[in-house]
Every structure is written in C-alpha cells, then in structure tokens.
Short mmCIF file of C-alpha atoms and ligand atoms in Angstrom, two decimals:
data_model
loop_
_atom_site.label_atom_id
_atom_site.label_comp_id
_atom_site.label_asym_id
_atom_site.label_seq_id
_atom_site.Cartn_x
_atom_site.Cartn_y
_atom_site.Cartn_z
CA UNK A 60 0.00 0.00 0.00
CA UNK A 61 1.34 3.30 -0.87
CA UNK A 62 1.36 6.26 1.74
CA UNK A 63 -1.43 8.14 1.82
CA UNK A 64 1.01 11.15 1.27
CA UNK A 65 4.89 11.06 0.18
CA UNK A 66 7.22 13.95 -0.26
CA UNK A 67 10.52 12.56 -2.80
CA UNK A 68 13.50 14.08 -2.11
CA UNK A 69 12.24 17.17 -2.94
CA UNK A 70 13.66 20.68 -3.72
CA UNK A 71 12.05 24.06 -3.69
CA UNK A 72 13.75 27.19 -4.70
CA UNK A 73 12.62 30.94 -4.56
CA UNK A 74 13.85 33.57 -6.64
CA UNK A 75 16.20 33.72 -9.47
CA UNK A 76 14.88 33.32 -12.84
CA UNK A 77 12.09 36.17 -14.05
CA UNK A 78 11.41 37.44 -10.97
CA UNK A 79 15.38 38.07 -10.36
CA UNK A 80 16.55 38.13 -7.03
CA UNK A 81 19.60 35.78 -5.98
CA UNK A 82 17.98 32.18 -6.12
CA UNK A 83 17.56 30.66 -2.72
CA UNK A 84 16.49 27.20 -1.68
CA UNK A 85 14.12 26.61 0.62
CA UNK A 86 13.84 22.74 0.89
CA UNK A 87 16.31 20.26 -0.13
CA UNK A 88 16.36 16.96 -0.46
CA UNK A 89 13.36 16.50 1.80
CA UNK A 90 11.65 13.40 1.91
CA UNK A 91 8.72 12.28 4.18
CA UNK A 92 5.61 9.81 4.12
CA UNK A 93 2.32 9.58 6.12
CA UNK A 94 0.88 6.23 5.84
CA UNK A 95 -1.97 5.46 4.88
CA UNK A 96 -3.29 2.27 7.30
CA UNK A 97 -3.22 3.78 10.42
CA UNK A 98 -3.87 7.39 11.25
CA UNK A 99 -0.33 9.13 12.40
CA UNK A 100 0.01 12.43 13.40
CA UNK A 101 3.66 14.08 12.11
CA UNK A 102 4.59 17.49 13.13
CA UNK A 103 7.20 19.22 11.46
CA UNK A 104 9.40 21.27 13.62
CA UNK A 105 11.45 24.18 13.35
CA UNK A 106 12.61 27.32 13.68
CA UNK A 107 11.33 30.04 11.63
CA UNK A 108 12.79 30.06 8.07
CA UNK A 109 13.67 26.64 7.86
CA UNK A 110 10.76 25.44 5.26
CA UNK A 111 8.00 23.94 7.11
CA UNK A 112 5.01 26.25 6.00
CA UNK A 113 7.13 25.44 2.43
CA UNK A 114 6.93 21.71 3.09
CA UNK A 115 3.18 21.93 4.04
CA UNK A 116 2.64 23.94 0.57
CA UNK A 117 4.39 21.64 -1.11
CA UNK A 118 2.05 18.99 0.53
CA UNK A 119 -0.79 20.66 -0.87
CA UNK A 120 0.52 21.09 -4.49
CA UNK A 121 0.74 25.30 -4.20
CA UNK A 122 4.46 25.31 -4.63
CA UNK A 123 6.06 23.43 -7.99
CA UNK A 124 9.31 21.75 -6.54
CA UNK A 125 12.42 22.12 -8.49
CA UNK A 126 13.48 18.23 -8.47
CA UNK A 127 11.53 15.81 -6.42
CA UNK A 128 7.86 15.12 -6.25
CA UNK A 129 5.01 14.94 -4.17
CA UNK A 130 2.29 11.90 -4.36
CA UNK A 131 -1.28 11.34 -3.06
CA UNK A 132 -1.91 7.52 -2.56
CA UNK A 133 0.77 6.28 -4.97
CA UNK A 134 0.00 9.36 -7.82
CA UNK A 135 2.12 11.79 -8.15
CA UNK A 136 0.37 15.31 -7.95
CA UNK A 137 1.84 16.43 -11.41
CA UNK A 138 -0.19 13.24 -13.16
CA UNK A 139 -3.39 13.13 -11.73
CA UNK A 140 -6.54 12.67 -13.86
CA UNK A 141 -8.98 15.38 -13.02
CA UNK A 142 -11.19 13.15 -10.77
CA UNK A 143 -8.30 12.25 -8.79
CA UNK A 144 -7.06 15.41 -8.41
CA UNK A 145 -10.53 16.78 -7.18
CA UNK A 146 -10.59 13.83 -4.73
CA UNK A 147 -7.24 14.91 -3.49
CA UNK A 148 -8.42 18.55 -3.15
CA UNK A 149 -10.97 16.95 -0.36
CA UNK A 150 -9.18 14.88 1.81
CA UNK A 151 -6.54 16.88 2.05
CA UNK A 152 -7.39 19.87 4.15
CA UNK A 153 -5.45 22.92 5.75
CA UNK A 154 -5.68 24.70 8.49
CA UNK A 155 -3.39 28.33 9.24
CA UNK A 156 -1.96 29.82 10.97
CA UNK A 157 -4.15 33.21 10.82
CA UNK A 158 -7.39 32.12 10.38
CA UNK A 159 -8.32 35.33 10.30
CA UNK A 160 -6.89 35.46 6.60
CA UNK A 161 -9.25 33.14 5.25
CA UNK A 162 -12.40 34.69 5.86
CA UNK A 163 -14.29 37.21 4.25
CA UNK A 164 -14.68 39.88 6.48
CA UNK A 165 -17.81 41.09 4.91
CA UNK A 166 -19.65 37.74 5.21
CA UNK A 167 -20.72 35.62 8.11
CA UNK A 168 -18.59 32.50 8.79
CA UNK A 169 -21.73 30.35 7.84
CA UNK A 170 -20.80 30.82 3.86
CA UNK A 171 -17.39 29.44 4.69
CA UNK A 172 -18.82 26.47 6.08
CA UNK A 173 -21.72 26.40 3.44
CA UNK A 174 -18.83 26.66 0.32
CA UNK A 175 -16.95 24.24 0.68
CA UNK A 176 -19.74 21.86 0.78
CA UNK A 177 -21.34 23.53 -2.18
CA UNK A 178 -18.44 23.20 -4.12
CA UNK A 179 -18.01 19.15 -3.96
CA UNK A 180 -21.54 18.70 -3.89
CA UNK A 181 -21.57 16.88 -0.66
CA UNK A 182 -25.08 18.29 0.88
CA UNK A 183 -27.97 17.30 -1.34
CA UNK A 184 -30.55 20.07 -0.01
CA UNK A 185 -30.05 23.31 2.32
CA UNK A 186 -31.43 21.70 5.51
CA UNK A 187 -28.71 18.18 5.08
CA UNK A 188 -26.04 21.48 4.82
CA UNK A 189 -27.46 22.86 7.62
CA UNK A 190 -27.11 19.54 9.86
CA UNK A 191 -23.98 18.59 8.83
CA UNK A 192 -22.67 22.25 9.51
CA UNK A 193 -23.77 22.15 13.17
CA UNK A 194 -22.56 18.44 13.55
CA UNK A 195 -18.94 19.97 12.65
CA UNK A 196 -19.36 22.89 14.65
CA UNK A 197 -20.39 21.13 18.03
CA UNK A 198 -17.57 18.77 17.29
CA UNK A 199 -15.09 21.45 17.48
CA UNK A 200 -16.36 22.22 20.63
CA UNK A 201 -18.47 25.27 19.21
CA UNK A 202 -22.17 26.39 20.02
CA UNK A 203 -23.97 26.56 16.06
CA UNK A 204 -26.55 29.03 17.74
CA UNK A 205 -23.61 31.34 19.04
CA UNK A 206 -21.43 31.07 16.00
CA UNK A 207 -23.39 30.68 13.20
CA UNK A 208 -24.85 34.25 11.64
CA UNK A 209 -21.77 36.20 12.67
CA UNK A 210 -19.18 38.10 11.29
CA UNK A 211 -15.37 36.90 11.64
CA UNK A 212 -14.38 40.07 13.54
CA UNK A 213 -17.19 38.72 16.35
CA UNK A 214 -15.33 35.64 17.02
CA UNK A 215 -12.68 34.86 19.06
CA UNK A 216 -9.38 34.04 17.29
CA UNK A 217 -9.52 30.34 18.89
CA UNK A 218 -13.47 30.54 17.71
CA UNK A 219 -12.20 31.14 13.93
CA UNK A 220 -9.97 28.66 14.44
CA UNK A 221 -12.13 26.11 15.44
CA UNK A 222 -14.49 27.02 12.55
CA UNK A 223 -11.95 26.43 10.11
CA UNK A 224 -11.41 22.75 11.65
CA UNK A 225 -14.86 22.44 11.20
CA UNK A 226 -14.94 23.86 7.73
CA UNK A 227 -12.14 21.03 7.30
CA UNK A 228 -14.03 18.23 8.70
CA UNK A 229 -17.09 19.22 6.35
CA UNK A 230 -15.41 17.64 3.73
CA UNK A 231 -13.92 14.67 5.36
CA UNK A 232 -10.79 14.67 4.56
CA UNK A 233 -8.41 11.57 5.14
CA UNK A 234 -5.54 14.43 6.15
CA UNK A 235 -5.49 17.57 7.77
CA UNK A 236 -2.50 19.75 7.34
CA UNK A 237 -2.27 22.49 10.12
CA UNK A 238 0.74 24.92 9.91
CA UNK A 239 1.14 26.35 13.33
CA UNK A 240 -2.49 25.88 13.89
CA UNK A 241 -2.47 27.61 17.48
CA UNK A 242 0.33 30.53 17.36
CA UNK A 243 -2.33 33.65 16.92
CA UNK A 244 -4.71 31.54 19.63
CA UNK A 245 -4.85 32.79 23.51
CA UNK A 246 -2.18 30.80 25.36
CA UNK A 247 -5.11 29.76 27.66
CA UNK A 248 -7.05 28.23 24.85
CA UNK A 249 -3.94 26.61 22.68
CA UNK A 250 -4.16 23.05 24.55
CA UNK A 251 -8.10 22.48 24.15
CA UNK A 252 -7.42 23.51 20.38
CA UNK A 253 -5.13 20.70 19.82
CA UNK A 254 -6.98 18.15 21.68
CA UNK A 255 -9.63 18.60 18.91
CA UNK A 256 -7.11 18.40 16.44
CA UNK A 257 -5.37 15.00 18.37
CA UNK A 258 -9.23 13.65 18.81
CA UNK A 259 -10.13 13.36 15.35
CA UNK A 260 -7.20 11.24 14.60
CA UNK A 261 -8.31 8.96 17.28
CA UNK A 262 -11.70 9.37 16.49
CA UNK A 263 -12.56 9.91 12.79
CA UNK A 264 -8.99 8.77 11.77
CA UNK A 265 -7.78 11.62 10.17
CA UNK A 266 -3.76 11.81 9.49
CA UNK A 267 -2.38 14.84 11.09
CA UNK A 268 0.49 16.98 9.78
CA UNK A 269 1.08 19.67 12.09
CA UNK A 270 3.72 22.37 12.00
CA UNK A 271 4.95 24.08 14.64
CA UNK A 272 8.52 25.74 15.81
CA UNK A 273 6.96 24.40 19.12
CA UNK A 274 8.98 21.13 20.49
CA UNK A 275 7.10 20.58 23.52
CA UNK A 276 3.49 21.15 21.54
CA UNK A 277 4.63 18.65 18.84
CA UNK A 278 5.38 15.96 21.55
CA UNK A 279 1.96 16.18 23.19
CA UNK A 280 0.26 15.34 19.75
CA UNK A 281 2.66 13.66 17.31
CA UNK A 282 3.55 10.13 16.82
CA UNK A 283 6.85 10.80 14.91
CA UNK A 284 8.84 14.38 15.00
CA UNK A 285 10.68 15.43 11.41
CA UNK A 286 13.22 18.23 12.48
CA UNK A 287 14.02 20.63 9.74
CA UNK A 288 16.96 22.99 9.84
CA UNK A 289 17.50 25.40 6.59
CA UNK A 290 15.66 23.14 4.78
CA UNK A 291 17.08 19.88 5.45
CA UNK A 292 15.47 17.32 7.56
CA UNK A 293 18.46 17.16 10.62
CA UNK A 294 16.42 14.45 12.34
CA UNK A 295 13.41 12.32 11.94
CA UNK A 296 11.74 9.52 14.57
CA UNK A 297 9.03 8.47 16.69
CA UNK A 298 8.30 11.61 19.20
CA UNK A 299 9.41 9.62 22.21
CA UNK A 300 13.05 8.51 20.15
CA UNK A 301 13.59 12.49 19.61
CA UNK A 302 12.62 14.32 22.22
CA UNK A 303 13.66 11.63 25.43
CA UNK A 304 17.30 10.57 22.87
CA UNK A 305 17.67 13.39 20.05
CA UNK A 306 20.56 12.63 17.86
CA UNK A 307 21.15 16.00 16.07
CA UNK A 308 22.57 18.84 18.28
CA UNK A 309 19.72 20.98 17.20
CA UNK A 310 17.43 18.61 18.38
CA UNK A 311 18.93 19.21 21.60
CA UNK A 312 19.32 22.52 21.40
CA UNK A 313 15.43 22.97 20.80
CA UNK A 314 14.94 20.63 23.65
CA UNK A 315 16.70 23.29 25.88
CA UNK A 316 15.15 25.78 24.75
CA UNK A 317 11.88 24.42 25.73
CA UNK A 318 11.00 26.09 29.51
CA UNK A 319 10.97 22.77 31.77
CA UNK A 320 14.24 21.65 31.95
CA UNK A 321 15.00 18.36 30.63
CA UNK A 322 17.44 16.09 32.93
CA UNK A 323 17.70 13.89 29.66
CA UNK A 324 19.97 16.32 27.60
CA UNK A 325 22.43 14.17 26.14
CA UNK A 326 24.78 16.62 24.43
CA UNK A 327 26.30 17.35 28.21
CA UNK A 328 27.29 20.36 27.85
CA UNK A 329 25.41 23.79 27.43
CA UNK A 330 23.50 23.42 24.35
CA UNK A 331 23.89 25.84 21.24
CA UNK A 332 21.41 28.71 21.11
CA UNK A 333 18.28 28.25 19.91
CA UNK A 334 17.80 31.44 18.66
CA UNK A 335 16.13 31.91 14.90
CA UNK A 336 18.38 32.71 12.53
CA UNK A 337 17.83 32.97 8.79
CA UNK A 338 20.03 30.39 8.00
CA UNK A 339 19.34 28.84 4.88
CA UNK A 340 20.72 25.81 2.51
CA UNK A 341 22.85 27.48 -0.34
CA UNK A 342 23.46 24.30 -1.57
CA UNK A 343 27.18 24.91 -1.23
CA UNK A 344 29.45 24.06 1.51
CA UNK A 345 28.77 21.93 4.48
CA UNK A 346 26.21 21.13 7.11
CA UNK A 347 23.97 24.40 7.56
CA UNK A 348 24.38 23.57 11.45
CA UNK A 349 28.18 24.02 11.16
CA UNK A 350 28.33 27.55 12.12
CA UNK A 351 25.72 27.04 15.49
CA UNK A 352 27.22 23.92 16.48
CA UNK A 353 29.31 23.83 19.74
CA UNK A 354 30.69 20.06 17.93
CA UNK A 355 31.08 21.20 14.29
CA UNK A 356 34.59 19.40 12.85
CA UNK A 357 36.19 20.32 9.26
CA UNK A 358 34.28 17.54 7.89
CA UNK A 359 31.09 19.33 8.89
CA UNK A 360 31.88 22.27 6.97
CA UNK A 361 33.18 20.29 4.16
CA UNK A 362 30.26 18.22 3.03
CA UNK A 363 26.75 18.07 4.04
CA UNK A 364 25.57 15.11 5.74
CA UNK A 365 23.64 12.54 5.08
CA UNK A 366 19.94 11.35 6.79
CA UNK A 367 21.23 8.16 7.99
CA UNK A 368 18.62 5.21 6.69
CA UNK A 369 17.74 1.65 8.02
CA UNK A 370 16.20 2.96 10.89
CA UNK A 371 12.93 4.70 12.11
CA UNK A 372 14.70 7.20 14.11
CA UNK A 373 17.31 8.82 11.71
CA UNK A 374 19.53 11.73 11.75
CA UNK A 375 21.63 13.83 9.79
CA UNK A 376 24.89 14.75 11.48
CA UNK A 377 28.46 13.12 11.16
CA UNK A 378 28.55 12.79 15.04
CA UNK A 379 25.82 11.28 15.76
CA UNK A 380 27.06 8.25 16.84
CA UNK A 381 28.62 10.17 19.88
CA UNK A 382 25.34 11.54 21.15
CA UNK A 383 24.13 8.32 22.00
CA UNK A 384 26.47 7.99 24.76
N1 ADP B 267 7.04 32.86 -1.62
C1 ADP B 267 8.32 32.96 -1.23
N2 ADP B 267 9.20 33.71 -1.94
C2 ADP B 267 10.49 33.81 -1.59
N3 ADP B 267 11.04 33.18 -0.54
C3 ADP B 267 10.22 32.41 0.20
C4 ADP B 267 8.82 32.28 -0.09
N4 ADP B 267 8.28 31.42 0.82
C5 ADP B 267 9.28 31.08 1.67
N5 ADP B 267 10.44 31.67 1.28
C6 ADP B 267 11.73 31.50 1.96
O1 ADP B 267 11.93 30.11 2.16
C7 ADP B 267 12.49 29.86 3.44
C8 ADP B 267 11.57 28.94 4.22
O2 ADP B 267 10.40 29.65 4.55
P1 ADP B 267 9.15 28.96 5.24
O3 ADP B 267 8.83 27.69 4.54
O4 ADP B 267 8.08 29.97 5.33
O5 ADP B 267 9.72 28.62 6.69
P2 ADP B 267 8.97 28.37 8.07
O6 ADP B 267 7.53 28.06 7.77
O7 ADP B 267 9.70 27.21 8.68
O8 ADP B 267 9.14 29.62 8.88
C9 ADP B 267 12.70 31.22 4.08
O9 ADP B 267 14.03 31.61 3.86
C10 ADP B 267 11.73 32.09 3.34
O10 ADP B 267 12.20 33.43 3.33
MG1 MG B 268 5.81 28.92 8.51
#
C-alpha cells in the first residue's frame, strides 16, 4: 500500500529566474511519508525560516518543486486525472496559521462552512447542509446558535480557528494539514485547540500533519517528530526517540530551549542557542548547522551530511554516533 502522502526528495527554490533576485532554496532533499493504514500524526518542527510552511505547501501542491515530487496515494500530484485530483483537493485539508486570513470579512462564517460543501456537492438540499454544519461545529467544541450568523471580527481568534477545523471536517478529509495551527490563539485556549485536532485522529482517523517551531506542543500530539533545519530534515523519529534521545545537536538545542528543563539532555554540555536565525541551505558548503554547532569538525563544513537510513529514528549529522552515549 502506498502512503497516503509522500514527499521525494524534494527541492524548492525561490527567486532567481524572471522574478530576479539571488535564487535561494528553501527545501532540499526533503523526503517524508504519512501512511496510509493507520492514522499518524507528524509534526514538522522548526525554527522560523527553515521550510515547514514550504513543506506543508508543497504537501498541498501550491508550490512546484524544483526536483523531487510529491504523491497522493501512490499518484504523483503532477499526473493526476482530473477526478483524482478533485478527490485529493478533499481529503486533504489545511488549516493556518491566521485564520483570520481566510475569511471574508464582509460575510458571516456560515458561507465558509456552506462553500466548501457547495463546491463538492456533498449536501444534497439546504437543511442536510445545515445539519452537517452544526454536527462539525459542536464537534469542534463550538455552540452553532452562538457562532453561526456572525461576522469573523465577532469571534474569538480560537473561535475562527475552530471554525476552520470544522470547515475542514465538512469535507472529510483523510488528512489535515495544520501549519502552526495555534500561534495567533490565547495561550489559555492553545491546549483544548489541539486536543480537537489530536481527537479526530483517534476518532474519525484523520492523518495529522502539524507544523509548529513548538517542540514541547509537537510531543503532546505527534507520533513521529521530522526536524528541519535550513531546509534539510536534521532528524526524523518516533516523538518519544527524539525528544527523550535526540541525535542531532539541534534537536537538543530545541529541547533546551523548551522552559521545563529536561534532565535527559544528552549533548552534556550547554547546548547551542536556539535562537532563529535565517540560516538557509545554499546548496554549497557543508552542514547548515556548522556555524551554530558547539561540535562542528572540518568535515562538517566540508560536506553536508547525510539522513542516515535503516532505521525509524534517523539523523543527519556526522557525530551522531557520539550523542548516543
Ligand atoms: N514565496 C516565497 N518567496 C520567496 N522566498 C520564500 C517564499 N516562501 C518562503 N520563502 C523563503 O523560504 C524559506 C523557508 O520559509 P518557510 O517555509 O516559510 O519557513 P517556516 O515556515 O519554517 O518559517 C525562508 O528563507 C523564506 O524566506
Ligand atoms: Mg511557517
């Protein structure tokens, strides 16, 4: 069986050609699959810059990738009949960051949730749209009699979030993609938000990709952790494997940056800052790490590693059989 999504090593590049500008990559070499048996949930974590909301374009076939591919179910996005394609555009659902962005501010939120549905013909008359509109919305957690017939400016942000899960799970989608789904929510009301999100993978069996720069969210929720660092995966496992026994020195220098300290560090020493940076591949040179990392060599600098392979938890970093001890 084929996974229900793949990314093949691919490569994304901005700039450069037409629109001038020096060309700069923004993913390289990335590869990742969500199966399609058993509902995972994979978050993609990273500091900004490093090509996660990229990744999760990529994912949804906005962004054309310069070498590589990305396939739905064993088809890859570039060769799908129509039909395929349209079933593709409705199980695989996003969520933002903003949802704020994705409303109309001169309409109520009930046409977002009516659209959707209108446009794959999924309610046969006004009252089945109706029905299945407040089934999603009280399974986000949301009143249909207090939300429905207002304006987007007269919700909460947490409230527009949880109608866009609902607009998502209108459609039932086998996959929802949600690219720091929680960062413009209240603090107070981030943890109830993903507990929907976690539920309907437990419930409904929807695959979860969910980006975040947020280590500590992404091991509440996720069954495997992909680490990306200027567009490179560094390090990719089950949650547990990463965050309790992280290979890459990022990995442990995110970990340290998260506020509880963690007695498990097993880089020793002070970790490197966590701090964003803008780093980015250039495609030349060594590891991108190199210059952060308090155990960068000549090698490192010399040639960019590899993502070992032949295990679930793998890692790209030419020390990493030293963090193990
Ligand atoms: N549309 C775009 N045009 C030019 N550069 C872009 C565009 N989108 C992203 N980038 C660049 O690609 C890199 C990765 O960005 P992004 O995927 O948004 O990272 P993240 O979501 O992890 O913060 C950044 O250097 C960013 O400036
Ligand atoms: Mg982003």
């Amino acid at each position: 069986m084929p996974p229900l999504i793949e990314a093949r090593a691919l490569r994304i590049e901005f700039g450069g050609g037409l629109g001038g500008g020096p060309r700069r990559r923004a993913l390289d070499g990335v590869s990742l699959a969500v199966p399609e048996d058993v509902a995972t949930t994979t978050a993609l974590v990273g500091e900004s810059g490093s090509g996660k909301t990229t990744l999760a374009r990529a994912l949804l076939g906005l962004v054309a990738p310069r070498a590589g591919d990305v396939a739905y179910r064993g088809v890859d996005l570039g060769a799908m009949t129509r039909d395929r394609k349209r079933a593709y555009r409705r199980e695989v659902q996003a969520i933002f960051q903003d949802p704020f962005d994705v409303y109309n501010p001169f309409y109520r939120v009930d046409r977002a949730l009516q659209a959707p549905l209108r446009a794959f013909g999924l309610a046969g008359s006004r009252d089945e749209a109706a029905a299945r509109i407040e089934a999603a919305l009280e399974t986000v957690g949301l009143r249909p009699g207090e939300t429905l017939g207002r304006y987007p400016h007269q919700l909460s942000g947490g409230q527009r979030q949880r109608v866009m899960i609902a607009r998502a799970l209108l459609l039932a989608p086998r996959l929802i993609l949600a690219d720091e789904p929680v960062s413009m929510v209240d603090a107070s009301l981030r943890a109830t938000i993903l507990e929907t999100l976690h539920r309907l993978k437990t419930d409904r069996g929807i695959a979860l990709v969910y980006v975040t720069h947020d280590l500590a969210t992404a091991y509440q929720i996720a069954d495997r952790v992909v680490v990306l660092y200027a567009g490179r995966i560094v390090e990719a496992g089950p949650a547990e494997a990463v965050i309790k026994a992280p290979r890459h020195p990022y990995t442990s220098a995110l970990i340290a940056a998260i506020p509880e300290p963690d007695p498990l560090k097993p880089w020793g020493i002070e970790a490197a800052s966590a701090a964003p940076s803008t780093a980015i591949a250039t495609g030349t040179g060594g590891c991108a790490y190199a210059a952060r990392c308090p155990y960068a060599m000549p090698q490192c600098r010399a040639a960019v590693p590899a993502l070992t392979t032949g295990t679930d938890h793998s890692v790209a970093c030419f020390r990493h059989d030293e963090a193990a001890r």
